[in-house]
């Protein structure tokens, strides 16, 4: 469903576009700037494991009109495309494994696979749907690309933060790279130890990048916060907490940016509001009858964050 102003605008029927239910496996969503001038931001649906009419692996990005639900653009590539997807203005950046399913990436992309691995790369599409840049993962990645991507705005430049899994041969580790629209890597955050789950959640506003590392410290968890103005990293943790940072979001408050993060304390799941120094300012207990599965804070048009946030739950 696509909604605007509180009302449903359109229900997108993937079957009408030629996709089956299995094509929608691990579908990812993102939004990007209005392409056709009708005043609605567009929705991007990434179908990383879709197949073509001959059953060959062919991941696809669908750019969907946010006002009508009509497909504006269909961007396929052989292999797995879009296990993570994000937009920087009118540019799209998606993770890409061109060798997934026994496929070969187009020679024009100049992407090669490491021995025994997939391509483990990212591709940048311009507003017309042409690939304008590629970026190889700056890490040794053991498995296919993981599913996380968020928009970052540092010094007025749009970039995408992507998270890879099982980096450096470390099981359930994670590593984060921030990539600009030319495909260049602006900064990296490598894994620390196996099972650290680096990048379990990533969020940003116009200044800060927050990265959840719930497996750090033998399950204690931590949040790593990058100040885009100074380039300084802050690590937030507390011996009283475990599983810190599995879910997080950045939101505004009257006193400035705040971090909203999940944590376990005394055996109970709760949500903390923290200032950017890591000091708790509010605590919200979570009922044991539901599972917390996400924390979100929407962007405003200038990419700053709202002063509200949403929690999503799954019932037991």
PDB file of C-alpha atoms in Angstrom:
ATOM      1  CA  UNK A   1       0.000   0.000   0.000  1.00  0.00           C
ATOM      2  CA  UNK A   2       1.094   3.575  -0.706  1.00  0.00           C
ATOM      3  CA  UNK A   3      -0.425   6.250   1.504  1.00  0.00           C
ATOM      4  CA  UNK A   4      -0.401  10.045   1.617  1.00  0.00           C
ATOM      5  CA  UNK A   5      -2.157  12.483   3.881  1.00  0.00           C
ATOM      6  CA  UNK A   6      -3.535   9.635   5.951  1.00  0.00           C
ATOM      7  CA  UNK A   7      -5.425   7.998   3.039  1.00  0.00           C
ATOM      8  CA  UNK A   8      -4.541   5.007   0.895  1.00  0.00           C
ATOM      9  CA  UNK A   9      -3.466   6.123  -2.565  1.00  0.00           C
ATOM     10  CA  UNK A  10      -2.856   2.849  -4.353  1.00  0.00           C
ATOM     11  CA  UNK A  11      -2.232  -0.842  -3.873  1.00  0.00           C
ATOM     12  CA  UNK A  12       0.658  -2.028  -5.989  1.00  0.00           C
ATOM     13  CA  UNK A  13      -0.012  -5.359  -7.679  1.00  0.00           C
ATOM     14  CA  UNK A  14       3.336  -7.022  -8.355  1.00  0.00           C
ATOM     15  CA  UNK A  15       1.605  -9.837 -10.257  1.00  0.00           C
ATOM     16  CA  UNK A  16       0.427  -7.325 -12.858  1.00  0.00           C
ATOM     17  CA  UNK A  17       4.049  -6.310 -13.317  1.00  0.00           C
ATOM     18  CA  UNK A  18       5.044  -9.916 -13.993  1.00  0.00           C
ATOM     19  CA  UNK A  19       6.475 -10.822 -10.574  1.00  0.00           C
ATOM     20  CA  UNK A  20       5.554 -13.914  -8.587  1.00  0.00           C
ATOM     21  CA  UNK A  21       5.296 -14.313  -4.829  1.00  0.00           C
ATOM     22  CA  UNK A  22       8.729 -15.944  -4.724  1.00  0.00           C
ATOM     23  CA  UNK A  23      10.191 -12.902  -6.515  1.00  0.00           C
ATOM     24  CA  UNK A  24       9.237 -10.813  -3.482  1.00  0.00           C
ATOM     25  CA  UNK A  25      11.421 -12.798  -1.082  1.00  0.00           C
ATOM     26  CA  UNK A  26      13.521 -10.432   1.093  1.00  0.00           C
ATOM     27  CA  UNK A  27      12.011  -7.368  -0.612  1.00  0.00           C
ATOM     28  CA  UNK A  28      13.488  -4.053   0.599  1.00  0.00           C
ATOM     29  CA  UNK A  29      11.941  -0.589   0.433  1.00  0.00           C
ATOM     30  CA  UNK A  30      13.348   2.927   0.228  1.00  0.00           C
ATOM     31  CA  UNK A  31      12.136   6.366  -0.802  1.00  0.00           C
ATOM     32  CA  UNK A  32      13.747   8.827  -3.178  1.00  0.00           C
ATOM     33  CA  UNK A  33      13.107  12.369  -4.404  1.00  0.00           C
ATOM     34  CA  UNK A  34      10.196  13.066  -6.763  1.00  0.00           C
ATOM     35  CA  UNK A  35      11.265  12.148 -10.314  1.00  0.00           C
ATOM     36  CA  UNK A  36       8.200  13.076 -12.359  1.00  0.00           C
ATOM     37  CA  UNK A  37       7.212  16.362 -10.732  1.00  0.00           C
ATOM     38  CA  UNK A  38       3.824  15.325  -9.300  1.00  0.00           C
ATOM     39  CA  UNK A  39       4.766  16.347  -5.778  1.00  0.00           C
ATOM     40  CA  UNK A  40       5.145  12.845  -4.338  1.00  0.00           C
ATOM     41  CA  UNK A  41       8.386  11.179  -3.343  1.00  0.00           C
ATOM     42  CA  UNK A  42       8.918   7.915  -5.170  1.00  0.00           C
ATOM     43  CA  UNK A  43       9.054   4.471  -3.535  1.00  0.00           C
ATOM     44  CA  UNK A  44      11.788   2.010  -4.463  1.00  0.00           C
ATOM     45  CA  UNK A  45      11.073  -1.712  -4.110  1.00  0.00           C
ATOM     46  CA  UNK A  46      14.183  -3.888  -4.328  1.00  0.00           C
ATOM     47  CA  UNK A  47      13.521  -7.507  -5.303  1.00  0.00           C
ATOM     48  CA  UNK A  48      17.010  -8.960  -4.867  1.00  0.00           C
ATOM     49  CA  UNK A  49      16.117 -12.569  -5.657  1.00  0.00           C
ATOM     50  CA  UNK A  50      13.629 -12.164  -8.493  1.00  0.00           C
ATOM     51  CA  UNK A  51      14.096 -14.229 -11.655  1.00  0.00           C
ATOM     52  CA  UNK A  52      13.479 -13.549 -15.344  1.00  0.00           C
ATOM     53  CA  UNK A  53      11.054 -15.400 -17.640  1.00  0.00           C
ATOM     54  CA  UNK A  54      13.617 -18.199 -18.122  1.00  0.00           C
ATOM     55  CA  UNK A  55      14.101 -18.695 -14.381  1.00  0.00           C
ATOM     56  CA  UNK A  56      17.527 -17.042 -14.241  1.00  0.00           C
ATOM     57  CA  UNK A  57      18.497 -15.033 -11.172  1.00  0.00           C
ATOM     58  CA  UNK A  58      17.890 -11.371 -11.991  1.00  0.00           C
ATOM     59  CA  UNK A  59      17.544  -8.910  -9.122  1.00  0.00           C
ATOM     60  CA  UNK A  60      15.366  -5.883  -9.858  1.00  0.00           C
ATOM     61  CA  UNK A  61      14.814  -2.391  -8.501  1.00  0.00           C
ATOM     62  CA  UNK A  62      11.328  -0.999  -9.132  1.00  0.00           C
ATOM     63  CA  UNK A  63      10.874   2.763  -8.911  1.00  0.00           C
ATOM     64  CA  UNK A  64       7.213   3.387  -8.077  1.00  0.00           C
ATOM     65  CA  UNK A  65       5.284   6.662  -8.349  1.00  0.00           C
ATOM     66  CA  UNK A  66       4.500   7.663  -4.776  1.00  0.00           C
ATOM     67  CA  UNK A  67       1.249   9.303  -5.890  1.00  0.00           C
ATOM     68  CA  UNK A  68      -0.284   6.721  -8.205  1.00  0.00           C
ATOM     69  CA  UNK A  69       1.473   3.437  -7.421  1.00  0.00           C
ATOM     70  CA  UNK A  70       2.476   3.036 -11.075  1.00  0.00           C
ATOM     71  CA  UNK A  71       5.906   1.597 -11.879  1.00  0.00           C
ATOM     72  CA  UNK A  72       8.063   4.390 -13.318  1.00  0.00           C
ATOM     73  CA  UNK A  73      11.241   2.431 -13.904  1.00  0.00           C
ATOM     74  CA  UNK A  74      12.411  -1.180 -13.740  1.00  0.00           C
ATOM     75  CA  UNK A  75      16.141  -1.701 -13.196  1.00  0.00           C
ATOM     76  CA  UNK A  76      17.277  -5.372 -13.481  1.00  0.00           C
ATOM     77  CA  UNK A  77      20.764  -6.836 -13.235  1.00  0.00           C
ATOM     78  CA  UNK A  78      21.831 -10.505 -13.339  1.00  0.00           C
ATOM     79  CA  UNK A  79      22.555 -11.868  -9.877  1.00  0.00           C
ATOM     80  CA  UNK A  80      21.242 -10.488  -6.582  1.00  0.00           C
ATOM     81  CA  UNK A  81      20.514  -6.755  -6.658  1.00  0.00           C
ATOM     82  CA  UNK A  82      19.258  -4.743  -3.701  1.00  0.00           C
ATOM     83  CA  UNK A  83      19.684  -6.789  -0.518  1.00  0.00           C
ATOM     84  CA  UNK A  84      20.221  -3.261   0.742  1.00  0.00           C
ATOM     85  CA  UNK A  85      19.003  -0.152  -1.061  1.00  0.00           C
ATOM     86  CA  UNK A  86      18.994   3.562  -0.326  1.00  0.00           C
ATOM     87  CA  UNK A  87      18.614   6.859  -2.127  1.00  0.00           C
ATOM     88  CA  UNK A  88      20.665  10.037  -2.083  1.00  0.00           C
ATOM     89  CA  UNK A  89      18.446  12.657  -3.683  1.00  0.00           C
ATOM     90  CA  UNK A  90      17.651  11.272  -7.132  1.00  0.00           C
ATOM     91  CA  UNK A  91      20.442   8.709  -7.079  1.00  0.00           C
ATOM     92  CA  UNK A  92      19.952   5.100  -6.004  1.00  0.00           C
ATOM     93  CA  UNK A  93      22.605   2.932  -4.435  1.00  0.00           C
ATOM     94  CA  UNK A  94      22.055  -0.809  -4.065  1.00  0.00           C
ATOM     95  CA  UNK A  95      24.182  -3.719  -2.975  1.00  0.00           C
ATOM     96  CA  UNK A  96      25.010  -6.142  -5.761  1.00  0.00           C
ATOM     97  CA  UNK A  97      26.273  -9.709  -6.030  1.00  0.00           C
ATOM     98  CA  UNK A  98      26.553 -10.247  -9.781  1.00  0.00           C
ATOM     99  CA  UNK A  99      27.650 -13.873  -9.396  1.00  0.00           C
ATOM    100  CA  UNK A 100      24.743 -14.984  -7.225  1.00  0.00           C
ATOM    101  CA  UNK A 101      22.809 -17.880  -8.750  1.00  0.00           C
ATOM    102  CA  UNK A 102      25.646 -18.702 -11.138  1.00  0.00           C
ATOM    103  CA  UNK A 103      25.242 -15.444 -13.065  1.00  0.00           C
ATOM    104  CA  UNK A 104      27.816 -13.042 -14.491  1.00  0.00           C
ATOM    105  CA  UNK A 105      27.637  -9.256 -14.013  1.00  0.00           C
ATOM    106  CA  UNK A 106      27.679  -7.147 -17.185  1.00  0.00           C
ATOM    107  CA  UNK A 107      31.248  -6.677 -18.425  1.00  0.00           C
ATOM    108  CA  UNK A 108      30.635  -2.918 -18.539  1.00  0.00           C
ATOM    109  CA  UNK A 109      30.496  -2.841 -14.737  1.00  0.00           C
ATOM    110  CA  UNK A 110      34.052  -4.252 -14.469  1.00  0.00           C
ATOM    111  CA  UNK A 111      33.192  -6.277 -11.366  1.00  0.00           C
ATOM    112  CA  UNK A 112      34.983  -9.512 -10.596  1.00  0.00           C
ATOM    113  CA  UNK A 113      34.399 -12.094  -7.888  1.00  0.00           C
ATOM    114  CA  UNK A 114      36.929 -13.055  -5.243  1.00  0.00           C
ATOM    115  CA  UNK A 115      37.817 -16.734  -5.077  1.00  0.00           C
ATOM    116  CA  UNK A 116      34.901 -18.646  -3.617  1.00  0.00           C
ATOM    117  CA  UNK A 117      32.858 -15.486  -3.099  1.00  0.00           C
ATOM    118  CA  UNK A 118      30.318 -13.365  -4.898  1.00  0.00           C
ATOM    119  CA  UNK A 119      30.889  -9.883  -6.228  1.00  0.00           C
ATOM    120  CA  UNK A 120      30.059  -8.123  -2.931  1.00  0.00           C
ATOM    121  CA  UNK A 121      29.745  -4.687  -4.458  1.00  0.00           C
ATOM    122  CA  UNK A 122      27.367  -1.767  -4.716  1.00  0.00           C
ATOM    123  CA  UNK A 123      26.076   0.055  -7.799  1.00  0.00           C
ATOM    124  CA  UNK A 124      24.926   3.655  -8.185  1.00  0.00           C
ATOM    125  CA  UNK A 125      22.048   4.501 -10.563  1.00  0.00           C
ATOM    126  CA  UNK A 126      21.349   8.052 -11.737  1.00  0.00           C
ATOM    127  CA  UNK A 127      17.839   9.501 -12.050  1.00  0.00           C
ATOM    128  CA  UNK A 128      17.504   8.080 -15.574  1.00  0.00           C
ATOM    129  CA  UNK A 129      18.292   4.569 -14.347  1.00  0.00           C
ATOM    130  CA  UNK A 130      21.834   4.312 -15.740  1.00  0.00           C
ATOM    131  CA  UNK A 131      24.635   2.804 -13.663  1.00  0.00           C
ATOM    132  CA  UNK A 132      27.077   5.656 -13.110  1.00  0.00           C
ATOM    133  CA  UNK A 133      29.431   4.087 -10.570  1.00  0.00           C
ATOM    134  CA  UNK A 134      30.315   0.850  -8.845  1.00  0.00           C
ATOM    135  CA  UNK A 135      31.921   0.319  -5.466  1.00  0.00           C
ATOM    136  CA  UNK A 136      33.575  -2.903  -4.363  1.00  0.00           C
ATOM    137  CA  UNK A 137      33.143  -3.768  -0.700  1.00  0.00           C
ATOM    138  CA  UNK A 138      36.130  -2.402   1.244  1.00  0.00           C
ATOM    139  CA  UNK A 139      35.946  -5.491   3.457  1.00  0.00           C
ATOM    140  CA  UNK A 140      36.587  -9.197   3.137  1.00  0.00           C
ATOM    141  CA  UNK A 141      32.971 -10.365   3.067  1.00  0.00           C
ATOM    142  CA  UNK A 142      32.247 -14.064   3.429  1.00  0.00           C
ATOM    143  CA  UNK A 143      28.545 -14.173   2.601  1.00  0.00           C
ATOM    144  CA  UNK A 144      26.183 -12.294   0.325  1.00  0.00           C
ATOM    145  CA  UNK A 145      25.470  -8.720   1.254  1.00  0.00           C
ATOM    146  CA  UNK A 146      23.307  -8.046   4.266  1.00  0.00           C
ATOM    147  CA  UNK A 147      20.170  -5.984   4.315  1.00  0.00           C
ATOM    148  CA  UNK A 148      20.601  -2.523   5.703  1.00  0.00           C
ATOM    149  CA  UNK A 149      21.060   0.880   4.152  1.00  0.00           C
ATOM    150  CA  UNK A 150      20.349   4.430   5.257  1.00  0.00           C
ATOM    151  CA  UNK A 151      20.772   7.935   3.915  1.00  0.00           C
ATOM    152  CA  UNK A 152      23.481  10.132   5.435  1.00  0.00           C
ATOM    153  CA  UNK A 153      24.015  13.855   4.869  1.00  0.00           C
ATOM    154  CA  UNK A 154      27.434  15.148   5.894  1.00  0.00           C
ATOM    155  CA  UNK A 155      28.601  18.632   4.917  1.00  0.00           C
ATOM    156  CA  UNK A 156      25.659  18.954   2.550  1.00  0.00           C
ATOM    157  CA  UNK A 157      26.574  15.855   0.537  1.00  0.00           C
ATOM    158  CA  UNK A 158      24.253  12.872   0.281  1.00  0.00           C
ATOM    159  CA  UNK A 159      25.815   9.492   0.982  1.00  0.00           C
ATOM    160  CA  UNK A 160      24.549   5.999   1.732  1.00  0.00           C
ATOM    161  CA  UNK A 161      25.635   3.880   4.687  1.00  0.00           C
ATOM    162  CA  UNK A 162      25.619   0.169   3.883  1.00  0.00           C
ATOM    163  CA  UNK A 163      26.131  -2.777   6.201  1.00  0.00           C
ATOM    164  CA  UNK A 164      27.736  -6.061   5.198  1.00  0.00           C
ATOM    165  CA  UNK A 165      27.571  -9.262   7.249  1.00  0.00           C
ATOM    166  CA  UNK A 166      30.151 -11.906   8.179  1.00  0.00           C
ATOM    167  CA  UNK A 167      33.121  -9.656   7.463  1.00  0.00           C
ATOM    168  CA  UNK A 168      36.692 -10.863   7.515  1.00  0.00           C
ATOM    169  CA  UNK A 169      35.495 -14.450   7.951  1.00  0.00           C
ATOM    170  CA  UNK A 170      34.004 -13.567  11.349  1.00  0.00           C
ATOM    171  CA  UNK A 171      30.599 -15.206  11.814  1.00  0.00           C
ATOM    172  CA  UNK A 172      27.739 -12.799  12.564  1.00  0.00           C
ATOM    173  CA  UNK A 173      30.085  -9.869  12.568  1.00  0.00           C
ATOM    174  CA  UNK A 174      29.250  -6.755  10.625  1.00  0.00           C
ATOM    175  CA  UNK A 175      31.023  -3.887   8.910  1.00  0.00           C
ATOM    176  CA  UNK A 176      29.726  -0.534   7.734  1.00  0.00           C
ATOM    177  CA  UNK A 177      30.830   1.616   4.805  1.00  0.00           C
ATOM    178  CA  UNK A 178      29.559   5.070   3.845  1.00  0.00           C
ATOM    179  CA  UNK A 179      29.635   5.497   0.060  1.00  0.00           C
ATOM    180  CA  UNK A 180      29.073   8.694  -1.914  1.00  0.00           C
ATOM    181  CA  UNK A 181      27.289   9.124  -5.235  1.00  0.00           C
ATOM    182  CA  UNK A 182      30.462   8.482  -7.225  1.00  0.00           C
ATOM    183  CA  UNK A 183      30.927   5.087  -5.584  1.00  0.00           C
ATOM    184  CA  UNK A 184      33.863   6.284  -3.450  1.00  0.00           C
ATOM    185  CA  UNK A 185      34.086   5.055   0.137  1.00  0.00           C
ATOM    186  CA  UNK A 186      33.933   8.030   2.503  1.00  0.00           C
ATOM    187  CA  UNK A 187      34.470   6.100   5.746  1.00  0.00           C
ATOM    188  CA  UNK A 188      34.466   2.555   7.053  1.00  0.00           C
ATOM    189  CA  UNK A 189      33.688   0.859  10.337  1.00  0.00           C
ATOM    190  CA  UNK A 190      35.205  -2.663  10.390  1.00  0.00           C
ATOM    191  CA  UNK A 191      34.052  -5.552  12.588  1.00  0.00           C
ATOM    192  CA  UNK A 192      35.517  -6.001  16.049  1.00  0.00           C
ATOM    193  CA  UNK A 193      34.925  -9.664  16.875  1.00  0.00           C
ATOM    194  CA  UNK A 194      32.736 -12.519  15.715  1.00  0.00           C
ATOM    195  CA  UNK A 195      29.093 -12.197  16.747  1.00  0.00           C
ATOM    196  CA  UNK A 196      29.365  -8.437  17.355  1.00  0.00           C
ATOM    197  CA  UNK A 197      26.516  -7.884  14.831  1.00  0.00           C
ATOM    198  CA  UNK A 198      27.968  -4.517  13.891  1.00  0.00           C
ATOM    199  CA  UNK A 199      25.379  -2.441  12.047  1.00  0.00           C
ATOM    200  CA  UNK A 200      22.362  -4.384  13.303  1.00  0.00           C
ATOM    201  CA  UNK A 201      20.630  -1.006  12.907  1.00  0.00           C
ATOM    202  CA  UNK A 202      21.937   2.185  11.306  1.00  0.00           C
ATOM    203  CA  UNK A 203      20.327   5.628  11.364  1.00  0.00           C
ATOM    204  CA  UNK A 204      21.385   9.184  10.611  1.00  0.00           C
ATOM    205  CA  UNK A 205      20.307  12.791  10.618  1.00  0.00           C
ATOM    206  CA  UNK A 206      21.979  15.843   9.109  1.00  0.00           C
ATOM    207  CA  UNK A 207      24.897  15.559  11.544  1.00  0.00           C
ATOM    208  CA  UNK A 208      25.149  12.178  13.276  1.00  0.00           C
ATOM    209  CA  UNK A 209      25.475   8.569  12.152  1.00  0.00           C
ATOM    210  CA  UNK A 210      24.426   5.995  14.781  1.00  0.00           C
ATOM    211  CA  UNK A 211      25.418   2.336  14.473  1.00  0.00           C
ATOM    212  CA  UNK A 212      24.049  -0.402  16.733  1.00  0.00           C
ATOM    213  CA  UNK A 213      26.441  -3.171  17.823  1.00  0.00           C
ATOM    214  CA  UNK A 214      24.265  -5.400  20.050  1.00  0.00           C
ATOM    215  CA  UNK A 215      26.754  -8.270  20.273  1.00  0.00           C
ATOM    216  CA  UNK A 216      29.719  -6.201  21.454  1.00  0.00           C
ATOM    217  CA  UNK A 217      31.165  -6.858  24.886  1.00  0.00           C
ATOM    218  CA  UNK A 218      29.916 -10.470  24.962  1.00  0.00           C
ATOM    219  CA  UNK A 219      26.333  -9.354  24.440  1.00  0.00           C
ATOM    220  CA  UNK A 220      26.421  -6.174  26.468  1.00  0.00           C
ATOM    221  CA  UNK A 221      25.952  -4.180  23.303  1.00  0.00           C
ATOM    222  CA  UNK A 222      26.935  -0.670  22.376  1.00  0.00           C
ATOM    223  CA  UNK A 223      26.100   2.233  20.108  1.00  0.00           C
ATOM    224  CA  UNK A 224      28.745   3.962  18.027  1.00  0.00           C
ATOM    225  CA  UNK A 225      27.928   7.563  17.215  1.00  0.00           C
ATOM    226  CA  UNK A 226      29.797   9.541  14.562  1.00  0.00           C
ATOM    227  CA  UNK A 227      29.661  13.339  14.698  1.00  0.00           C
ATOM    228  CA  UNK A 228      29.810  14.405  11.073  1.00  0.00           C
ATOM    229  CA  UNK A 229      30.910  17.908  12.044  1.00  0.00           C
ATOM    230  CA  UNK A 230      34.017  16.815  13.931  1.00  0.00           C
ATOM    231  CA  UNK A 231      34.667  13.297  12.659  1.00  0.00           C
ATOM    232  CA  UNK A 232      34.788  12.051  16.260  1.00  0.00           C
ATOM    233  CA  UNK A 233      33.312   8.693  17.305  1.00  0.00           C
ATOM    234  CA  UNK A 234      31.590   8.180  20.673  1.00  0.00           C
ATOM    235  CA  UNK A 235      30.962   4.678  22.065  1.00  0.00           C
ATOM    236  CA  UNK A 236      27.909   4.349  24.316  1.00  0.00           C
ATOM    237  CA  UNK A 237      27.493   1.374  26.665  1.00  0.00           C
ATOM    238  CA  UNK A 238      26.738   0.552  30.290  1.00  0.00           C
ATOM    239  CA  UNK A 239      27.467  -2.535  32.371  1.00  0.00           C
ATOM    240  CA  UNK A 240      23.826  -2.581  33.549  1.00  0.00           C
ATOM    241  CA  UNK A 241      22.551  -3.111  29.994  1.00  0.00           C
ATOM    242  CA  UNK A 242      22.663  -5.969  27.503  1.00  0.00           C
ATOM    243  CA  UNK A 243      21.717  -6.149  23.813  1.00  0.00           C
ATOM    244  CA  UNK A 244      22.027  -2.366  23.497  1.00  0.00           C
ATOM    245  CA  UNK A 245      21.548  -1.071  19.963  1.00  0.00           C
ATOM    246  CA  UNK A 246      19.691  -3.957  18.350  1.00  0.00           C
ATOM    247  CA  UNK A 247      17.128  -1.351  17.289  1.00  0.00           C
ATOM    248  CA  UNK A 248      17.722   2.378  17.286  1.00  0.00           C
ATOM    249  CA  UNK A 249      16.727   5.659  15.673  1.00  0.00           C
ATOM    250  CA  UNK A 250      17.826   9.272  15.828  1.00  0.00           C
ATOM    251  CA  UNK A 251      15.119  11.811  16.655  1.00  0.00           C
ATOM    252  CA  UNK A 252      14.994  15.446  17.664  1.00  0.00           C
ATOM    253  CA  UNK A 253      14.024  16.882  21.053  1.00  0.00           C
ATOM    254  CA  UNK A 254      13.727  20.421  22.491  1.00  0.00           C
ATOM    255  CA  UNK A 255      17.267  20.035  23.857  1.00  0.00           C
ATOM    256  CA  UNK A 256      18.774  18.659  20.646  1.00  0.00           C
ATOM    257  CA  UNK A 257      19.227  15.288  18.924  1.00  0.00           C
ATOM    258  CA  UNK A 258      18.426  12.163  20.901  1.00  0.00           C
ATOM    259  CA  UNK A 259      19.102   8.484  20.389  1.00  0.00           C
ATOM    260  CA  UNK A 260      16.180   6.116  20.876  1.00  0.00           C
ATOM    261  CA  UNK A 261      17.479   2.590  21.425  1.00  0.00           C
ATOM    262  CA  UNK A 262      16.351  -0.820  22.611  1.00  0.00           C
ATOM    263  CA  UNK A 263      18.075  -2.496  25.549  1.00  0.00           C
ATOM    264  CA  UNK A 264      17.591  -5.355  27.985  1.00  0.00           C
ATOM    265  CA  UNK A 265      17.951  -4.565  31.678  1.00  0.00           C
ATOM    266  CA  UNK A 266      17.063  -6.873  34.541  1.00  0.00           C
ATOM    267  CA  UNK A 267      15.785  -9.405  32.021  1.00  0.00           C
ATOM    268  CA  UNK A 268      13.229  -6.996  30.540  1.00  0.00           C
ATOM    269  CA  UNK A 269      13.239  -5.297  27.146  1.00  0.00           C
ATOM    270  CA  UNK A 270      12.868  -1.516  27.256  1.00  0.00           C
ATOM    271  CA  UNK A 271      13.480   1.541  25.123  1.00  0.00           C
ATOM    272  CA  UNK A 272      15.867   4.273  26.241  1.00  0.00           C
ATOM    273  CA  UNK A 273      16.078   7.866  25.133  1.00  0.00           C
ATOM    274  CA  UNK A 274      19.705   9.024  25.307  1.00  0.00           C
ATOM    275  CA  UNK A 275      21.429  12.315  24.638  1.00  0.00           C
ATOM    276  CA  UNK A 276      24.394  12.269  22.243  1.00  0.00           C
ATOM    277  CA  UNK A 277      26.773  11.782  25.177  1.00  0.00           C
ATOM    278  CA  UNK A 278      24.948   8.549  26.055  1.00  0.00           C
ATOM    279  CA  UNK A 279      23.139   9.794  29.156  1.00  0.00           C
ATOM    280  CA  UNK A 280      19.602   8.345  29.570  1.00  0.00           C
ATOM    281  CA  UNK A 281      16.855  10.958  29.620  1.00  0.00           C
ATOM    282  CA  UNK A 282      13.804   8.668  29.526  1.00  0.00           C
ATOM    283  CA  UNK A 283      12.942   4.977  29.876  1.00  0.00           C
ATOM    284  CA  UNK A 284       9.982   3.134  28.345  1.00  0.00           C
ATOM    285  CA  UNK A 285       9.283  -0.463  29.501  1.00  0.00           C
ATOM    286  CA  UNK A 286       8.065  -2.896  26.834  1.00  0.00           C
ATOM    287  CA  UNK A 287       5.353  -5.436  27.576  1.00  0.00           C
ATOM    288  CA  UNK A 288       6.549  -9.028  27.630  1.00  0.00           C
ATOM    289  CA  UNK A 289       3.506  -9.959  25.517  1.00  0.00           C
ATOM    290  CA  UNK A 290       5.035  -8.438  22.378  1.00  0.00           C
ATOM    291  CA  UNK A 291       8.384  -8.437  20.601  1.00  0.00           C
ATOM    292  CA  UNK A 292       9.958  -5.138  19.632  1.00  0.00           C
ATOM    293  CA  UNK A 293      11.081  -5.393  15.991  1.00  0.00           C
ATOM    294  CA  UNK A 294      11.990  -1.825  15.052  1.00  0.00           C
ATOM    295  CA  UNK A 295      12.341   1.854  15.970  1.00  0.00           C
ATOM    296  CA  UNK A 296      11.827   4.520  13.326  1.00  0.00           C
ATOM    297  CA  UNK A 297      11.923   8.316  13.106  1.00  0.00           C
ATOM    298  CA  UNK A 298      10.896   9.922   9.802  1.00  0.00           C
ATOM    299  CA  UNK A 299      12.917  12.477   7.843  1.00  0.00           C
ATOM    300  CA  UNK A 300      11.718  15.964   6.997  1.00  0.00           C
ATOM    301  CA  UNK A 301      12.227  17.395   3.524  1.00  0.00           C
ATOM    302  CA  UNK A 302      15.632  18.862   4.458  1.00  0.00           C
ATOM    303  CA  UNK A 303      16.742  15.423   5.753  1.00  0.00           C
ATOM    304  CA  UNK A 304      16.566  16.523   9.375  1.00  0.00           C
ATOM    305  CA  UNK A 305      14.630  14.291  11.762  1.00  0.00           C
ATOM    306  CA  UNK A 306      11.249  14.811  13.397  1.00  0.00           C
ATOM    307  CA  UNK A 307      10.792  15.021  17.170  1.00  0.00           C
ATOM    308  CA  UNK A 308       8.634  11.888  17.105  1.00  0.00           C
ATOM    309  CA  UNK A 309       9.427   8.213  16.647  1.00  0.00           C
ATOM    310  CA  UNK A 310       7.533   4.973  16.190  1.00  0.00           C
ATOM    311  CA  UNK A 311       8.013   1.533  17.725  1.00  0.00           C
ATOM    312  CA  UNK A 312       6.965  -1.560  15.795  1.00  0.00           C
ATOM    313  CA  UNK A 313       5.963  -4.782  17.537  1.00  0.00           C
ATOM    314  CA  UNK A 314       5.168  -8.388  16.738  1.00  0.00           C
ATOM    315  CA  UNK A 315       2.586 -10.062  18.960  1.00  0.00           C
ATOM    316  CA  UNK A 316       3.384 -13.286  20.751  1.00  0.00           C
TER     317      UNK A 316
END
